[in-house]
PDB file of C-alpha atoms in Angstrom:
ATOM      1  CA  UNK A   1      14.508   4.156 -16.023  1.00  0.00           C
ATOM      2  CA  UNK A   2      14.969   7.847 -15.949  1.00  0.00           C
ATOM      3  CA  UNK A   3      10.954   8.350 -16.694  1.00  0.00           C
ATOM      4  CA  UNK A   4       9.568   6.224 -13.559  1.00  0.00           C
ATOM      5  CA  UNK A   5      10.508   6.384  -9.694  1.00  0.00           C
ATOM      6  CA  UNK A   6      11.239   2.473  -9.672  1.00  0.00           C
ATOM      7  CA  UNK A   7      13.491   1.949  -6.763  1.00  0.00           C
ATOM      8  CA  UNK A   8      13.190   5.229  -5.222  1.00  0.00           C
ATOM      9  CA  UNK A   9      11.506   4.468  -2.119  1.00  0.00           C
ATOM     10  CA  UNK A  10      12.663   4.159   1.502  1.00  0.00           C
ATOM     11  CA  UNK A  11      11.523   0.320   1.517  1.00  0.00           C
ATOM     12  CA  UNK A  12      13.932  -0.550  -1.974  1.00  0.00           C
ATOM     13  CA  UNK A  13      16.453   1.434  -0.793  1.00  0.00           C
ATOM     14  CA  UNK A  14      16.383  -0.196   3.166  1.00  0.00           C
ATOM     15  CA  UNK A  15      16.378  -3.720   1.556  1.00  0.00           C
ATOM     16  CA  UNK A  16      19.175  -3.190  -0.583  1.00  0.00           C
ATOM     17  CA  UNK A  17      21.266  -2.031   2.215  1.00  0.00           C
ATOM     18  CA  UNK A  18      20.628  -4.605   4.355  1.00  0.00           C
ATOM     19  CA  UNK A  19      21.071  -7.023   1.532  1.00  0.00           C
ATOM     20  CA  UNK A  20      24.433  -5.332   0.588  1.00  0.00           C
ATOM     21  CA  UNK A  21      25.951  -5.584   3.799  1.00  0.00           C
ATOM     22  CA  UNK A  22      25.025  -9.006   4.115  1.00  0.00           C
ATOM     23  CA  UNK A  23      27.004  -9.591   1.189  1.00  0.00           C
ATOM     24  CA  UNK A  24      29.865  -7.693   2.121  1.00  0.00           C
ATOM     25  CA  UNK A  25      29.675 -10.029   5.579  1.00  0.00           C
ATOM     26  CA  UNK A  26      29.489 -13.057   3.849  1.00  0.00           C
ATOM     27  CA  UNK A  27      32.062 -11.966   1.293  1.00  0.00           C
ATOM     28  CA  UNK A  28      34.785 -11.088   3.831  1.00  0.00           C
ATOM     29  CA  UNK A  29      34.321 -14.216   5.544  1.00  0.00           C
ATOM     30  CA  UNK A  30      34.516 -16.967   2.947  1.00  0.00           C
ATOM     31  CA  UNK A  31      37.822 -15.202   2.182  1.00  0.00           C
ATOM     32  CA  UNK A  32      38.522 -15.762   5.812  1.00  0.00           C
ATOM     33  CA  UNK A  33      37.763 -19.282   5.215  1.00  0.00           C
ATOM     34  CA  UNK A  34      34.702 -18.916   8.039  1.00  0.00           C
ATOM     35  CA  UNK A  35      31.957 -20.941   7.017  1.00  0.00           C
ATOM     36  CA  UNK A  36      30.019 -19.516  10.365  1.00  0.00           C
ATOM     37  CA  UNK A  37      30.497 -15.708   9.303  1.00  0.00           C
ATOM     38  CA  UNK A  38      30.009 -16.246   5.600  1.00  0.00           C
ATOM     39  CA  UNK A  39      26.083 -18.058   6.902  1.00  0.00           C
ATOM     40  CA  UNK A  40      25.467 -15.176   9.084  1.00  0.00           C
ATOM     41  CA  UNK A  41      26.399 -12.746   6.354  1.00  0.00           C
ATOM     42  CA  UNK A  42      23.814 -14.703   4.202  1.00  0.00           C
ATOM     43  CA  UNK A  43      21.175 -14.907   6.735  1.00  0.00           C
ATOM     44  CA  UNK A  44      21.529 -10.922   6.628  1.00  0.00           C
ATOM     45  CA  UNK A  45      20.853 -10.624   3.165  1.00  0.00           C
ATOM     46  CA  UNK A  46      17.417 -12.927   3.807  1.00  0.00           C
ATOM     47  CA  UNK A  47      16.551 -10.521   6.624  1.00  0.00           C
ATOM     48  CA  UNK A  48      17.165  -7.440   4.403  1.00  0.00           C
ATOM     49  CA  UNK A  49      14.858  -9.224   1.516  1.00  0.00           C
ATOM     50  CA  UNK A  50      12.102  -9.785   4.188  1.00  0.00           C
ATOM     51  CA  UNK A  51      12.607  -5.635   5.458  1.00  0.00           C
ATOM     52  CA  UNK A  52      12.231  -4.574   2.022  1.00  0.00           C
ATOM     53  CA  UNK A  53       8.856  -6.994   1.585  1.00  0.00           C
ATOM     54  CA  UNK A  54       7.190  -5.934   4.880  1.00  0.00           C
ATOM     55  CA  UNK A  55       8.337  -2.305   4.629  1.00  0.00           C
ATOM     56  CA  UNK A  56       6.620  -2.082   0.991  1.00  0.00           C
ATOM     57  CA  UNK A  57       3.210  -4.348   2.258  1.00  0.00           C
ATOM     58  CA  UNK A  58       3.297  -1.317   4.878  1.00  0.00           C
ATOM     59  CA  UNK A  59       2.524   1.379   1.807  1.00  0.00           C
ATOM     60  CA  UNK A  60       6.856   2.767   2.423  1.00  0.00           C
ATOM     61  CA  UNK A  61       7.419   1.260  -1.465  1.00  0.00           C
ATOM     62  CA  UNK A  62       5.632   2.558  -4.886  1.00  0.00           C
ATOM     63  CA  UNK A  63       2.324   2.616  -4.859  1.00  0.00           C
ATOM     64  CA  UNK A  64      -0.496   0.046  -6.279  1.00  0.00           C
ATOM     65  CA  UNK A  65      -2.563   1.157  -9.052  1.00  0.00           C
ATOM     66  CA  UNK A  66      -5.528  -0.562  -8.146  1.00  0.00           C
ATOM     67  CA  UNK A  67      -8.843   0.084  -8.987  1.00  0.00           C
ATOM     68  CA  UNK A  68     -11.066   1.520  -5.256  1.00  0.00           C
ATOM     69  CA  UNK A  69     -13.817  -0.121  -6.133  1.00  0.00           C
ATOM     70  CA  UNK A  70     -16.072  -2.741  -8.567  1.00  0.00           C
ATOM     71  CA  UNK A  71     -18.177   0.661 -10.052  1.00  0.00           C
ATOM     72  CA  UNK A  72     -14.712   2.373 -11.206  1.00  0.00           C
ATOM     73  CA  UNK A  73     -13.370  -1.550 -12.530  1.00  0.00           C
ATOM     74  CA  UNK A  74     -16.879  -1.628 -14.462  1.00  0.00           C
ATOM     75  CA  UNK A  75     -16.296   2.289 -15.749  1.00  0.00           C
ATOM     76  CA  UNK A  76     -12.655   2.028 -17.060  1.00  0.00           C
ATOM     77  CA  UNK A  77     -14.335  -1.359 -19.017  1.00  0.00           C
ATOM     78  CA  UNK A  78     -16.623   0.567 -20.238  1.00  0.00           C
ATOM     79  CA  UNK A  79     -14.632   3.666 -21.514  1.00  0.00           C
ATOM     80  CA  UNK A  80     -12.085   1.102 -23.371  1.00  0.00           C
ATOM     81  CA  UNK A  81     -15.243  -0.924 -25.209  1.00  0.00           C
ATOM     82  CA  UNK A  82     -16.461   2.647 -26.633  1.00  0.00           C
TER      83      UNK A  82
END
């Protein structure tokens, strides 16, 4: 893991923050016996999922290595069939 940057974005690390404290929310309140709280402590830890998702489809998480364009597809072919 040390080699790549996987996770180290502001969109991973937003997500799993929200996600966290949705946990922690839910967590506290199925101790408290609140079946309310311990939903809306879930429902946070969708909504964190769902930051994370449209932060990264917003170019904040790592990076696509896609090819531009069908003539530089067609050229890396080429160079691995020689």
């Amino acid at each position: 893991m040390a080699g790549n940057s996987h996770g180290h974005t502001l969109a991973a690390w937003t997500g799993t923050t929200i996600v966290f404290v949705g946990f922690l929310v839910a967590g506290a309140f199925m101790v408290m016996a609140q079946p309310i709280g311990f939903w809306a402590g879930m429902a946070i830890a969708v909504v964190g999922g769902v930051v994370g998702w449209v932060m990264s489809a917003m170019g904040m998480g790592m990076p696509k290595d896609r090819p531009q364009d069908l003539t530089e597809l067609l050229g890396k072919t080429a160079h691995a069939d020689s």
